[in-house]
Structures are given as C-alpha cells and as structure tokens.
mmCIF file of C-alpha atoms in Angstrom:
data_model
loop_
_atom_site.group_PDB
_atom_site.id
_atom_site.type_symbol
_atom_site.label_atom_id
_atom_site.label_comp_id
_atom_site.label_asym_id
_atom_site.label_seq_id
_atom_site.Cartn_x
_atom_site.Cartn_y
_atom_site.Cartn_z
ATOM 1 C CA MET A 154 34.606 -50.778 16.099
ATOM 2 C CA ILE A 155 35.717 -47.603 17.895
ATOM 3 C CA ASP A 156 39.425 -47.001 17.560
ATOM 4 C CA TRP A 157 40.125 -45.366 20.882
ATOM 5 C CA HIS A 158 43.701 -44.698 20.089
ATOM 6 C CA ARG A 159 42.713 -42.640 17.038
ATOM 7 C CA LEU A 160 40.140 -40.705 19.175
ATOM 8 C CA THR A 161 42.640 -39.894 21.895
ATOM 9 C CA PRO A 162 43.773 -36.647 20.389
ATOM 10 C CA LYS A 163 40.121 -35.603 20.202
ATOM 11 C CA PRO A 164 39.219 -35.300 23.910
ATOM 12 C CA GLN A 165 35.799 -33.690 23.321
ATOM 13 C CA VAL A 166 34.801 -36.466 21.075
ATOM 14 C CA VAL A 167 35.722 -39.092 23.640
ATOM 15 C CA LYS A 168 34.130 -37.055 26.363
ATOM 16 C CA TRP A 169 30.716 -36.877 24.642
ATOM 17 C CA LEU A 170 30.991 -40.567 23.608
ATOM 18 C CA ALA A 171 31.624 -41.564 27.184
ATOM 19 C CA ILE A 172 28.609 -39.402 28.536
ATOM 20 C CA ALA A 173 26.417 -40.918 25.854
ATOM 21 C CA TRP A 174 27.480 -44.370 26.840
ATOM 22 C CA LEU A 175 26.734 -43.503 30.533
ATOM 23 C CA LEU A 176 23.212 -42.264 29.698
ATOM 24 C CA GLY A 177 22.558 -45.248 27.610
ATOM 25 C CA VAL A 178 23.713 -47.761 30.179
ATOM 26 C CA CYS A 179 21.590 -46.168 32.905
ATOM 27 C CA TYR A 180 18.549 -45.967 30.681
ATOM 28 C CA LEU A 181 18.734 -49.637 29.469
ATOM 29 C CA ALA A 182 19.600 -50.980 32.866
ATOM 30 C CA PHE A 183 17.189 -49.085 35.177
ATOM 31 C CA ILE A 184 14.667 -47.066 33.310
ATOM 32 C CA HIS A 185 13.455 -48.976 30.238
ATOM 33 C CA ASP A 186 10.178 -50.847 30.907
ATOM 34 C CA LEU A 187 10.670 -50.194 34.624
ATOM 35 C CA GLY A 188 6.883 -49.944 35.423
ATOM 36 C CA ASN A 189 5.562 -52.298 32.720
ATOM 37 C CA THR A 190 5.429 -55.332 34.976
ATOM 38 C CA GLY A 191 3.289 -56.071 38.076
ATOM 39 C CA LEU A 192 4.693 -56.115 41.514
ATOM 40 C CA VAL A 193 6.812 -59.232 42.157
ATOM 41 C CA ASP A 194 7.432 -61.689 45.025
ATOM 42 C CA GLU A 195 5.826 -60.807 48.386
ATOM 43 C CA THR A 196 8.275 -58.112 49.625
ATOM 44 C CA GLU A 197 7.701 -55.460 46.894
ATOM 45 C CA PRO A 198 3.920 -55.295 47.555
ATOM 46 C CA LEU A 199 4.549 -54.937 51.299
ATOM 47 C CA PHE A 200 6.728 -51.721 50.636
ATOM 48 C CA ALA A 201 4.221 -50.419 48.177
ATOM 49 C CA GLU A 202 1.141 -50.873 50.282
ATOM 50 C CA ALA A 203 2.878 -49.470 53.396
ATOM 51 C CA SER A 204 3.839 -46.351 51.391
ATOM 52 C CA ARG A 205 0.263 -45.991 50.217
ATOM 53 C CA GLU A 206 -1.037 -46.361 53.820
ATOM 54 C CA MET A 207 1.470 -43.583 54.824
ATOM 55 C CA ILE A 208 -0.270 -41.174 52.441
ATOM 56 C CA VAL A 209 -3.826 -42.316 53.475
ATOM 57 C CA SER A 210 -3.237 -42.093 57.166
ATOM 58 C CA GLY A 211 -1.105 -38.908 57.145
ATOM 59 C CA ASN A 212 1.317 -40.534 59.696
ATOM 60 C CA TRP A 213 4.823 -40.129 58.180
ATOM 61 C CA ILE A 214 6.491 -41.471 61.342
ATOM 62 C CA THR A 215 5.247 -44.996 61.797
ATOM 63 C CA PRO A 216 4.854 -47.215 58.781
ATOM 64 C CA TYR A 217 1.898 -49.466 58.691
ATOM 65 C CA PHE A 218 0.830 -52.534 56.713
ATOM 66 C CA ASN A 219 -2.797 -53.515 56.900
ATOM 67 C CA GLY A 220 -3.157 -51.323 59.904
ATOM 68 C CA GLU A 221 -0.261 -53.111 61.799
ATOM 69 C CA THR A 222 2.933 -51.299 62.551
ATOM 70 C CA ARG A 223 5.869 -52.256 60.216
ATOM 71 C CA PHE A 224 9.217 -51.724 61.896
ATOM 72 C CA ASP A 225 11.453 -53.814 59.818
ATOM 73 C CA LYS A 226 12.942 -50.776 57.917
ATOM 74 C CA PRO A 227 13.329 -47.020 58.807
ATOM 75 C CA PRO A 228 11.122 -44.584 56.920
ATOM 76 C CA LEU A 229 13.294 -43.239 54.070
ATOM 77 C CA VAL A 230 12.136 -45.941 51.437
ATOM 78 C CA TYR A 231 8.567 -45.338 52.406
ATOM 79 C CA TRP A 232 8.933 -41.547 52.158
ATOM 80 C CA ALA A 233 10.444 -41.846 48.716
ATOM 81 C CA MET A 234 7.638 -44.127 47.434
ATOM 82 C CA ALA A 235 5.019 -42.002 48.971
ATOM 83 C CA ILE A 236 6.404 -38.873 47.384
ATOM 84 C CA GLY A 237 6.506 -40.814 44.129
ATOM 85 C CA TYR A 238 2.828 -41.657 44.434
ATOM 86 C CA GLN A 239 1.957 -38.003 44.964
ATOM 87 C CA LEU A 240 4.043 -36.944 41.928
ATOM 88 C CA ILE A 241 3.143 -39.591 39.355
ATOM 89 C CA GLY A 242 0.304 -41.572 40.864
ATOM 90 C CA ILE A 243 0.028 -44.853 42.702
ATOM 91 C CA ASN A 244 1.617 -47.341 40.179
ATOM 92 C CA GLU A 245 4.660 -49.555 39.611
ATOM 93 C CA TRP A 246 6.720 -46.643 38.316
ATOM 94 C CA ALA A 247 6.435 -44.796 41.612
ATOM 95 C CA VAL A 248 7.263 -47.892 43.585
ATOM 96 C CA ARG A 249 10.453 -48.657 41.683
ATOM 97 C CA LEU A 250 11.728 -45.228 40.876
ATOM 98 C CA PRO A 251 13.592 -44.750 44.191
ATOM 99 C CA SER A 252 15.628 -47.909 43.415
ATOM 100 C CA ALA A 253 16.234 -46.945 39.779
ATOM 101 C CA LEU A 254 17.272 -43.419 40.651
ATOM 102 C CA SER A 255 19.651 -44.715 43.447
ATOM 103 C CA ALA A 256 21.363 -47.064 41.089
ATOM 104 C CA ILE A 257 21.699 -44.410 38.328
ATOM 105 C CA ALA A 258 23.155 -41.995 40.818
ATOM 106 C CA LEU A 259 25.599 -44.555 42.153
ATOM 107 C CA VAL A 260 26.659 -45.705 38.614
ATOM 108 C CA SER A 261 27.132 -41.966 37.679
ATOM 109 C CA LEU A 262 29.314 -41.306 40.778
ATOM 110 C CA GLY A 263 31.327 -44.423 40.063
ATOM 111 C CA PHE A 264 31.792 -43.224 36.471
ATOM 112 C CA TYR A 265 32.958 -39.776 37.663
ATOM 113 C CA THR A 266 35.387 -41.432 40.348
ATOM 114 C CA LEU A 267 37.085 -43.608 37.670
ATOM 115 C CA LEU A 268 37.319 -40.662 35.340
ATOM 116 C CA LYS A 269 39.164 -38.714 37.980
ATOM 117 C CA PHE A 270 41.436 -41.389 39.395
ATOM 118 C CA ALA A 271 42.194 -43.918 36.577
ATOM 119 C CA PRO A 272 45.881 -43.736 35.772
ATOM 120 C CA ARG A 273 45.389 -44.581 32.091
ATOM 121 C CA HIS A 274 42.523 -44.212 29.623
ATOM 122 C CA PRO A 275 40.199 -42.505 32.023
ATOM 123 C CA TYR A 276 37.159 -42.135 29.715
ATOM 124 C CA LEU A 277 37.438 -45.824 28.696
ATOM 125 C CA THR A 278 37.977 -46.989 32.250
ATOM 126 C CA ALA A 279 34.982 -45.007 33.459
ATOM 127 C CA SER A 280 32.801 -46.230 30.638
ATOM 128 C CA LEU A 281 33.771 -49.904 31.339
ATOM 129 C CA GLY A 282 33.207 -49.455 35.001
ATOM 130 C CA ALA A 283 29.777 -47.981 34.487
ATOM 131 C CA GLY A 284 28.827 -51.004 32.280
ATOM 132 C CA LEU A 285 30.122 -53.468 34.947
ATOM 133 C CA MET A 286 28.359 -51.668 37.754
ATOM 134 C CA ALA A 287 24.915 -51.595 35.932
ATOM 135 C CA PHE A 288 24.925 -54.788 33.840
ATOM 136 C CA ASN A 289 25.405 -57.552 36.492
ATOM 137 C CA PRO A 290 22.429 -59.633 37.612
ATOM 138 C CA GLU A 291 22.442 -58.558 41.313
ATOM 139 C CA THR A 292 22.487 -54.815 40.626
ATOM 140 C CA TRP A 293 20.197 -54.985 37.524
ATOM 141 C CA VAL A 294 17.556 -56.984 39.513
ATOM 142 C CA TRP A 295 17.565 -54.849 42.656
ATOM 143 C CA GLY A 296 17.864 -51.614 40.708
ATOM 144 C CA ARG A 297 14.378 -52.450 39.239
ATOM 145 C CA ILE A 298 12.585 -53.744 42.258
ATOM 146 C CA GLY A 299 10.711 -51.384 44.729
ATOM 147 C CA VAL A 300 12.402 -52.472 48.100
ATOM 148 C CA SER A 301 15.015 -50.783 50.283
ATOM 149 C CA ASP A 302 18.058 -52.617 49.184
ATOM 150 C CA MET A 303 19.154 -50.499 46.222
ATOM 151 C CA LEU A 304 18.417 -47.253 48.167
ATOM 152 C CA LEU A 305 20.774 -48.593 50.894
ATOM 153 C CA CYS A 306 23.341 -49.468 48.322
ATOM 154 C CA GLY A 307 23.084 -46.064 46.669
ATOM 155 C CA CYS A 308 23.439 -44.201 49.915
ATOM 156 C CA MET A 309 26.250 -46.342 51.246
ATOM 157 C CA GLY A 310 28.077 -46.640 48.019
ATOM 158 C CA GLY A 311 27.817 -42.939 47.337
ATOM 159 C CA ALA A 312 28.982 -42.124 50.820
ATOM 160 C CA LEU A 313 32.072 -44.231 50.277
ATOM 161 C CA LEU A 314 32.924 -42.731 47.004
ATOM 162 C CA CYS A 315 32.409 -39.254 48.489
ATOM 163 C CA PHE A 316 34.809 -40.158 51.263
ATOM 164 C CA PHE A 317 37.434 -41.120 48.696
ATOM 165 C CA HIS A 318 36.977 -37.754 46.858
ATOM 166 C CA GLY A 319 37.242 -35.987 50.206
ATOM 167 C CA TYR A 320 40.364 -38.016 51.003
ATOM 168 C CA ASN A 321 41.975 -36.586 47.857
ATOM 169 C CA TYR A 322 40.427 -33.177 48.009
ATOM 170 C CA ASN A 323 43.610 -31.328 49.245
ATOM 171 C CA TYR A 324 45.995 -33.502 47.461
ATOM 172 C CA GLY A 325 45.333 -32.694 43.748
ATOM 173 C CA TRP A 326 43.059 -34.415 41.254
ATOM 174 C CA ALA A 327 44.360 -37.220 39.072
ATOM 175 C CA ASN A 328 44.219 -36.503 35.323
ATOM 176 C CA ASP A 329 43.959 -32.708 35.943
ATOM 177 C CA PRO A 330 47.223 -30.804 35.540
ATOM 178 C CA ASN A 331 45.586 -27.571 36.632
ATOM 179 C CA ASP A 332 44.628 -28.898 39.971
ATOM 180 C CA THR A 333 47.473 -28.903 42.373
ATOM 181 C CA PRO A 334 47.782 -29.937 46.063
ATOM 182 C CA ASP A 335 46.819 -27.445 48.744
ATOM 183 C CA GLN A 336 49.219 -27.882 51.570
ATOM 184 C CA ASN A 337 47.933 -24.876 53.572
ATOM 185 C CA GLN A 338 44.915 -26.754 55.159
ATOM 186 C CA PRO A 339 44.840 -27.083 58.978
ATOM 187 C CA GLN A 340 46.418 -30.399 60.230
ATOM 188 C CA TRP A 341 43.756 -30.872 62.863
ATOM 189 C CA ASN A 342 40.269 -29.977 61.748
ATOM 190 C CA LEU A 343 37.262 -30.800 63.855
ATOM 191 C CA TRP A 344 34.702 -28.446 62.456
ATOM 192 C CA ARG A 345 35.450 -27.726 58.742
ATOM 193 C CA PRO A 346 35.331 -30.959 56.645
ATOM 194 C CA ASN A 347 35.529 -30.451 52.940
ATOM 195 C CA ARG A 348 32.441 -30.592 50.829
ATOM 196 C CA TRP A 349 33.055 -34.295 49.852
ATOM 197 C CA TYR A 350 33.348 -35.366 53.525
ATOM 198 C CA LEU A 351 30.108 -33.303 54.260
ATOM 199 C CA ALA A 352 28.421 -35.370 51.474
ATOM 200 C CA TYR A 353 29.782 -38.504 53.051
ATOM 201 C CA TYR A 354 28.279 -37.623 56.456
ATOM 202 C CA GLY A 355 24.920 -36.712 54.791
ATOM 203 C CA LEU A 356 24.719 -40.062 52.848
ATOM 204 C CA ILE A 357 25.540 -42.374 55.687
ATOM 205 C CA SER A 358 22.803 -40.540 57.569
ATOM 206 C CA LEU A 359 20.381 -41.372 54.805
ATOM 207 C CA ALA A 360 21.673 -44.906 54.831
ATOM 208 C CA VAL A 361 20.783 -45.190 58.521
ATOM 209 C CA LEU A 362 17.348 -43.806 57.665
ATOM 210 C CA THR A 363 16.960 -46.518 54.991
ATOM 211 C CA LYS A 364 18.101 -49.705 56.923
ATOM 212 C CA GLY A 365 19.302 -48.743 60.411
ATOM 213 C CA PRO A 366 22.658 -49.060 62.155
ATOM 214 C CA VAL A 367 24.238 -51.019 59.279
ATOM 215 C CA GLY A 368 24.201 -47.812 57.220
ATOM 216 C CA VAL A 369 26.961 -46.339 59.453
ATOM 217 C CA VAL A 370 28.640 -49.468 60.824
ATOM 218 C CA LEU A 371 29.715 -50.787 57.442
ATOM 219 C CA PRO A 372 31.062 -47.545 56.047
ATOM 220 C CA GLY A 373 32.933 -46.968 59.350
ATOM 221 C CA LEU A 374 34.535 -50.493 59.276
ATOM 222 C CA ILE A 375 35.561 -50.010 55.617
ATOM 223 C CA ILE A 376 37.136 -46.606 56.202
ATOM 224 C CA LEU A 377 38.894 -47.850 59.385
ATOM 225 C CA SER A 378 40.195 -50.791 57.479
ATOM 226 C CA PHE A 379 41.438 -48.722 54.592
ATOM 227 C CA ALA A 380 43.030 -46.084 56.870
ATOM 228 C CA VAL A 381 44.980 -48.835 58.649
ATOM 229 C CA CYS A 382 45.979 -50.468 55.391
ATOM 230 C CA VAL A 383 47.496 -47.309 53.933
ATOM 231 C CA GLY A 384 48.839 -46.057 57.307
ATOM 232 C CA LYS A 385 46.882 -42.902 57.393
ATOM 233 C CA PHE A 386 44.573 -43.407 60.364
ATOM 234 C CA TRP A 387 45.536 -40.278 62.163
ATOM 235 C CA GLU A 388 45.732 -38.085 59.039
ATOM 236 C CA ILE A 389 42.231 -39.012 58.143
ATOM 237 C CA LEU A 390 40.915 -38.497 61.685
ATOM 238 C CA LYS A 391 42.488 -35.071 61.854
ATOM 239 C CA GLU A 392 41.092 -33.889 58.445
ATOM 240 C CA ILE A 393 37.698 -35.466 58.370
ATOM 241 C CA GLY A 394 35.938 -32.820 60.475
ATOM 242 C CA ILE A 395 34.437 -35.388 62.767
ATOM 243 C CA GLY A 396 32.861 -32.685 65.095
ATOM 244 C CA THR A 397 30.685 -31.281 62.360
ATOM 245 C CA GLY A 398 30.072 -34.746 61.000
ATOM 246 C CA VAL A 399 28.728 -36.170 64.281
ATOM 247 C CA ILE A 400 26.359 -33.170 64.587
ATOM 248 C CA LEU A 401 25.189 -33.490 61.020
ATOM 249 C CA PHE A 402 24.725 -37.309 61.433
ATOM 250 C CA PHE A 403 22.751 -37.158 64.676
ATOM 251 C CA GLY A 404 20.784 -34.133 63.473
ATOM 252 C CA LEU A 405 19.517 -35.980 60.464
ATOM 253 C CA THR A 406 18.948 -39.392 62.058
ATOM 254 C CA ILE A 407 18.009 -38.920 65.689
ATOM 255 C CA PRO A 408 14.715 -36.983 65.242
ATOM 256 C CA TRP A 409 12.891 -39.910 63.536
ATOM 257 C CA TYR A 410 14.152 -42.487 65.972
ATOM 258 C CA VAL A 411 13.044 -40.264 68.881
ATOM 259 C CA LEU A 412 9.556 -39.600 67.392
ATOM 260 C CA ALA A 413 9.119 -43.309 66.468
ATOM 261 C CA TYR A 414 9.950 -44.253 70.110
ATOM 262 C CA LEU A 415 7.702 -41.549 71.559
ATOM 263 C CA GLU A 416 4.792 -42.768 69.401
ATOM 264 C CA ASN A 417 5.339 -46.497 69.796
ATOM 265 C CA GLY A 418 7.353 -46.975 72.976
ATOM 266 C CA GLN A 419 9.294 -50.076 73.849
ATOM 267 C CA ALA A 420 7.575 -51.969 70.973
ATOM 268 C CA PHE A 421 9.678 -50.014 68.509
ATOM 269 C CA ILE A 422 12.855 -50.674 70.311
ATOM 270 C CA ASP A 423 12.155 -54.416 70.600
ATOM 271 C CA SER A 424 11.028 -54.835 67.045
ATOM 272 C CA PHE A 425 13.448 -52.590 65.006
ATOM 273 C CA PHE A 426 16.674 -52.763 67.109
ATOM 274 C CA GLY A 427 16.067 -56.227 68.639
ATOM 275 C CA TYR A 428 14.475 -58.418 66.072
ATOM 276 C CA HIS A 429 15.316 -56.690 62.742
ATOM 277 C CA ASN A 430 18.876 -55.794 63.499
ATOM 278 C CA LEU A 431 20.497 -57.692 66.373
ATOM 279 C CA GLU A 432 18.691 -60.954 65.891
ATOM 280 C CA ARG A 433 19.309 -60.930 62.187
ATOM 281 C CA PHE A 434 23.100 -60.773 62.823
ATOM 282 C CA THR A 435 23.149 -63.354 65.676
ATOM 283 C CA ASN A 436 20.297 -65.748 64.823
ATOM 284 C CA VAL A 437 18.430 -67.148 61.947
ATOM 285 C CA VAL A 438 15.376 -64.955 61.052
ATOM 286 C CA ASN A 439 12.472 -66.107 58.858
ATOM 287 C CA GLY A 440 14.360 -69.274 57.960
ATOM 288 C CA HIS A 441 17.070 -67.252 55.983
ATOM 289 C CA ASP A 442 20.018 -69.413 57.043
ATOM 290 C CA ALA A 443 22.707 -70.702 54.624
ATOM 291 C CA PRO A 444 26.208 -72.252 54.831
ATOM 292 C CA TRP A 445 29.382 -70.264 55.239
ATOM 293 C CA TYR A 446 30.288 -70.318 51.555
ATOM 294 C CA PHE A 447 26.868 -68.872 50.522
ATOM 295 C CA TYR A 448 28.109 -65.547 49.564
ATOM 296 C CA PHE A 449 30.932 -67.019 47.383
ATOM 297 C CA LEU A 450 28.034 -68.518 45.307
ATOM 298 C CA VAL A 451 26.073 -65.235 45.438
ATOM 299 C CA VAL A 452 28.957 -63.180 44.102
ATOM 300 C CA LEU A 453 29.915 -65.858 41.579
ATOM 301 C CA VAL A 454 26.389 -65.922 39.984
ATOM 302 C CA GLY A 455 25.190 -62.384 40.953
ATOM 303 C CA PHE A 456 28.220 -60.622 39.438
ATOM 304 C CA ALA A 457 28.496 -63.050 36.479
ATOM 305 C CA PRO A 458 30.022 -63.071 34.053
ATOM 306 C CA TYR A 459 32.681 -60.771 35.488
ATOM 307 C CA SER A 460 33.199 -62.465 38.812
ATOM 308 C CA VAL A 461 35.895 -64.750 37.608
ATOM 309 C CA TYR A 462 38.104 -61.618 37.115
ATOM 310 C CA LEU A 463 37.951 -60.600 40.771
ATOM 311 C CA PRO A 464 40.899 -62.853 41.977
ATOM 312 C CA TRP A 465 43.101 -61.396 39.206
ATOM 313 C CA SER A 466 42.003 -57.795 40.140
ATOM 314 C CA PHE A 467 42.800 -58.507 43.757
ATOM 315 C CA ALA A 468 46.114 -59.712 42.770
ATOM 316 C CA LYS A 469 46.934 -56.599 40.762
ATOM 317 C CA VAL A 470 46.200 -54.451 43.880
ATOM 318 C CA GLN A 471 49.242 -56.072 45.493
ATOM 319 C CA TRP A 472 47.605 -55.638 48.808
ATOM 320 C CA TRP A 473 50.281 -57.651 50.621
ATOM 321 C CA LYS A 474 52.922 -54.864 49.815
ATOM 322 C CA ARG A 475 51.811 -52.664 52.606
ATOM 323 C CA SER A 476 54.905 -50.470 52.732
ATOM 324 C CA ARG A 477 54.442 -49.800 49.023
ATOM 325 C CA LEU A 478 50.817 -48.728 49.606
ATOM 326 C CA GLN A 479 51.871 -46.409 52.343
ATOM 327 C CA ARG A 480 54.404 -44.696 50.134
ATOM 328 C CA GLN A 481 51.865 -44.200 47.213
ATOM 329 C CA PRO A 482 50.267 -40.843 46.637
ATOM 330 C CA ARG A 483 46.605 -40.744 47.778
ATOM 331 C CA GLN A 484 45.291 -40.636 44.063
ATOM 332 C CA GLU A 485 46.735 -44.087 43.597
ATOM 333 C CA HIS A 486 44.780 -45.668 46.515
ATOM 334 C CA LEU A 487 41.555 -46.297 44.750
ATOM 335 C CA GLY A 488 42.347 -49.923 43.929
ATOM 336 C CA ILE A 489 43.104 -50.878 47.635
ATOM 337 C CA PHE A 490 40.050 -48.842 48.763
ATOM 338 C CA LEU A 491 37.707 -50.698 46.398
ATOM 339 C CA MET A 492 39.166 -54.013 47.410
ATOM 340 C CA VAL A 493 38.738 -53.168 51.221
ATOM 341 C CA TRP A 494 35.300 -52.091 50.420
ATOM 342 C CA PHE A 495 34.506 -55.447 48.899
ATOM 343 C CA VAL A 496 36.175 -57.606 51.513
ATOM 344 C CA VAL A 497 34.720 -55.881 54.518
ATOM 345 C CA ILE A 498 31.145 -56.259 53.321
ATOM 346 C CA PHE A 499 31.653 -59.764 52.203
ATOM 347 C CA ALA A 500 33.246 -60.675 55.567
ATOM 348 C CA PHE A 501 30.643 -58.837 57.682
ATOM 349 C CA PHE A 502 27.685 -60.611 56.073
ATOM 350 C CA SER A 503 29.443 -63.960 56.079
ATOM 351 C CA ILE A 504 29.779 -63.744 59.798
ATOM 352 C CA ALA A 505 26.076 -62.794 60.197
ATOM 353 C CA ILE A 506 23.758 -65.777 60.798
ATOM 354 C CA THR A 507 20.862 -64.614 58.753
ATOM 355 C CA LYS A 508 21.838 -64.657 55.080
ATOM 356 C CA LEU A 509 20.107 -63.228 52.018
ATOM 357 C CA PRO A 510 21.520 -62.668 48.444
ATOM 358 C CA SER A 511 20.562 -58.879 48.677
ATOM 359 C CA TYR A 512 22.734 -58.241 51.732
ATOM 360 C CA VAL A 513 25.925 -58.273 49.674
ATOM 361 C CA LEU A 514 24.422 -55.968 47.025
ATOM 362 C CA PRO A 515 26.644 -52.920 48.303
ATOM 363 C CA LEU A 516 29.774 -54.728 47.316
ATOM 364 C CA MET A 517 28.849 -55.072 43.753
ATOM 365 C CA PRO A 518 29.782 -51.395 42.788
ATOM 366 C CA ALA A 519 33.200 -51.855 44.243
ATOM 367 C CA ALA A 520 33.654 -55.134 42.197
ATOM 368 C CA GLY A 521 32.714 -53.431 38.954
ATOM 369 C CA MET A 522 34.990 -50.423 39.543
ATOM 370 C CA LEU A 523 37.976 -52.555 40.675
ATOM 371 C CA ILE A 524 37.844 -54.735 37.664
ATOM 372 C CA SER A 525 37.551 -51.905 35.337
ATOM 373 C CA LEU A 526 40.357 -50.000 36.896
ATOM 374 C CA LYS A 527 42.755 -52.985 36.897
ATOM 375 C CA ALA A 528 41.781 -54.088 33.449
ATOM 376 C CA LEU A 529 42.505 -50.773 31.727
ATOM 377 C CA THR A 530 45.653 -50.248 33.706
ATOM 378 C CA HIS A 531 47.020 -53.640 32.865
ATOM 379 C CA TYR A 532 45.407 -54.462 29.587
ATOM 380 C CA GLN A 533 48.549 -54.506 27.597
ATOM 381 C CA GLU A 534 50.155 -57.119 29.870
ATOM 382 C CA SER A 535 49.830 -60.507 28.315
ATOM 383 C CA THR A 536 49.915 -62.287 31.659
ATOM 384 C CA LYS A 537 49.297 -65.936 32.304
ATOM 385 C CA GLY A 538 46.849 -65.192 35.111
ATOM 386 C CA LEU A 539 44.777 -63.050 32.738
ATOM 387 C CA LYS A 540 44.665 -65.746 30.070
ATOM 388 C CA ILE A 541 43.671 -68.406 32.692
ATOM 389 C CA THR A 542 40.962 -66.132 34.057
ATOM 390 C CA GLY A 543 39.607 -65.595 30.578
ATOM 391 C CA LEU A 544 39.424 -69.312 29.957
ATOM 392 C CA ILE A 545 37.571 -69.800 33.315
ATOM 393 C CA ASN A 546 35.227 -67.110 32.293
ATOM 394 C CA VAL A 547 34.263 -68.876 29.002
ATOM 395 C CA LEU A 548 33.807 -72.229 30.807
ATOM 396 C CA PHE A 549 31.743 -70.525 33.548
ATOM 397 C CA LEU A 550 29.544 -68.840 30.971
ATOM 398 C CA LEU A 551 28.960 -72.257 29.175
ATOM 399 C CA ALA A 552 28.102 -73.884 32.446
ATOM 400 C CA LEU A 553 25.625 -71.023 33.359
ATOM 401 C CA SER A 554 24.051 -71.454 29.923
ATOM 402 C CA ALA A 555 23.681 -75.201 30.302
ATOM 403 C CA VAL A 556 22.065 -74.828 33.802
ATOM 404 C CA PHE A 557 19.640 -72.246 32.538
ATOM 405 C CA LEU A 558 18.618 -74.397 29.587
ATOM 406 C CA LEU A 559 18.239 -77.415 31.863
ATOM 407 C CA PHE A 560 16.026 -75.674 34.257
ATOM 408 C CA THR A 561 14.055 -74.044 31.534
ATOM 409 C CA LYS A 562 13.323 -77.452 29.968
ATOM 410 C CA LEU A 563 12.393 -78.982 33.340
ATOM 411 C CA TYR A 564 10.106 -76.114 34.042
ATOM 412 C CA TRP A 565 8.311 -76.334 30.754
ATOM 413 C CA VAL A 566 7.973 -80.113 30.974
#
C-alpha cells in the first residue's frame, strides 16, 4: 500500500503517480474493449446509421435515417461519428469514440480542477475524484455507448469547470504560491473575457449543437444559482465578458439552425423545438414517464456505491451558512459550486415530465468531485455521520449484490 505521507516530500513522484493513475483510469473505463461488442439497444444503431448516411448523401446539414429526416438531435454527434468513420472506418470504434473521448476529457479536466483547488492533499484528491467520476455505473455505461448523452455531458461539464477556472482567474490559484491575484483587471468588462470564460462560451455552444437549448439553459441556471448563493452576481456579470460571449455563442450555433430551417422549413421547427424539446419537458414522450422520485433511484444506483456519501458531502459544504460562503475567497467556492451543479440538474429533470436515466448523467461528475473534495478535506475527522454513512454503504452494497444474484438466477432459470 502506498504511504502518501512518506511520498509528500517527493512532489515529482506524487505527480507522476497521479498522472499514471489518471491515464490508467481513463483507459480502463473508456478505451479497453470499446469496439469489441456489437451495437446495443435500438438507439445506438440509429445514431450509427444516421452518421453513415450523412457521409453517403454528402448532406451535413440534415441528418437522415433510412431516408427520413431525423431531427431529434442537432448535428454535432453525427458529425463526430461521421469523421470517425472517415478516419478509422465504419465500425463500432468510430461510433463510440466521441463518447469515450468526451468522458476522458471531462475526467481529465475534473482531475485538473481538483488538483488546483483542493485545500489539502491535492494529488490524492484529484486521483480519487478521477476514479469516482469514471468508475460509476452511469458514467461508465454512457461513456462506452455511441449516443449523444456523453458528448453533451462532456461539453456541459467541461463548460462549467471552465467557468469556475475563469471565476478564479484573476484571484490567484490555490496550491500555487507563485500565482498571486491580479487586482488591476477592469471592473466592467463586456468584450475581454479571460481564456477560461472564452472556453466556457465555446463549450456551451457545442452543447447546444449536441442536444439543443438544454445545453445553454442548464449551465445558465447553475451559474445564476451559484452567483446568488455566494453573493457575486454583479461581480460575475461584470467580468464574464458577456458581449464577446454572446457573439461567440450565436456565431457557433445559429448557422446550423438557420441552414436546417432553410432546408426543411417549418417541419424542422415543429419536430426539433416542438416535439423533441418543449414536449419532452411538458408531456410524456415515447412512454418515458416515471414517478417524482425516479431520479433518487437513478442516482442511488447509477452512482453506486458512492451515492450514499452524497448527503454527508452536502452537509460538509454547510450551504445554509450563506454569510460564511459570501466571506470565503473564491478559491474555496468549489464545494458549493459542485453542489449547486448537482442540485439544479436534479431538480430541472425532476420537474420535466419525460424522464430517462441518461438525463441526469451531467450531474455525475459534480457528485464524484464533491465527494472526493470533502472526503480528503475531512478524512481525519472521526464523525458520527461518516461512520453511519459507511455502514449504510456496506448494507447498500450487500443489497445490490443480493438483487443482482436474484435476477441472474431468475434469468438463467
């Protein structure tokens, strides 16, 4: 077993061990045997075939399946798969590579974020966070399937992490004594966002090209809620360079929507915006309804076995002490930011009428990062809450194992 306390005086050793761990996690979770199984379910073949038809037809504006328009998703996932086909051939690897690369990029950025902002044991916190982000059932499954969900999660999660880096850009980096705050930046800045805010705008644009308006609505709600929680709404609005951001966002997203409308007319508006966006939120689509507590079960099982640590992690954020949060330096806001990220997505899709397990995939990275951040910050505290949570986790794993064995037995019988 690695003695991390003994390795602490050897930062280069710890650094390379952490990087090796990150590479190993990403390979095992998302690359190993990625293309060695056939396409699954009915959805993955739909995306795969629509991408193939895009190459055959030469029409990169309107996706088709069996010669009929397919407006359920914008084109980015089809473009990514089609490019994969042209690079490595028409096979399962090309279909799933966009999802795998999105997951790897998101886990890597989460690792980097924890490394920068963890108050204690940054390399260990980042390594644990990478493991939790990658090795949970929800992320592992969708990171290995050729559909649009992980691409959306990667773009949206990446955008939110870039926002948090931009939020701290002029206020000094945690864990870096050579990086000091720059207080000479303009107080009101419409046109010159820092590079992290620019990346945020670019990634939410890609999210909108992956799944539509939800790609900008959810990050916007998360950032608005976070800004209100920490009392920095006006500060963020002044520094985020919203003028440049709006131009970049519309410059990247509007062209495809205009071209799709010009090519398909009102049918595109009715199908994409009406049926696949508005109706999914306000009505049951394709029979995908579920009770109000559906996502509690999805998170409990989809983020197993770590989900039982979420209440303890939320409590350690001390979100009810708003005045304390507002007094904290920005570098210490990662915990509340991750919690708001989780809660907003969970609440948004709980309100929506159509419910699917994959809808809450974008909150899983926040859950993994939050647990690792709080676990390594408070690991020396022998708290009653942590002991109870650990006991619940053991019982939960035993229950899951029993259910798995029962269903396996019934299936084979």
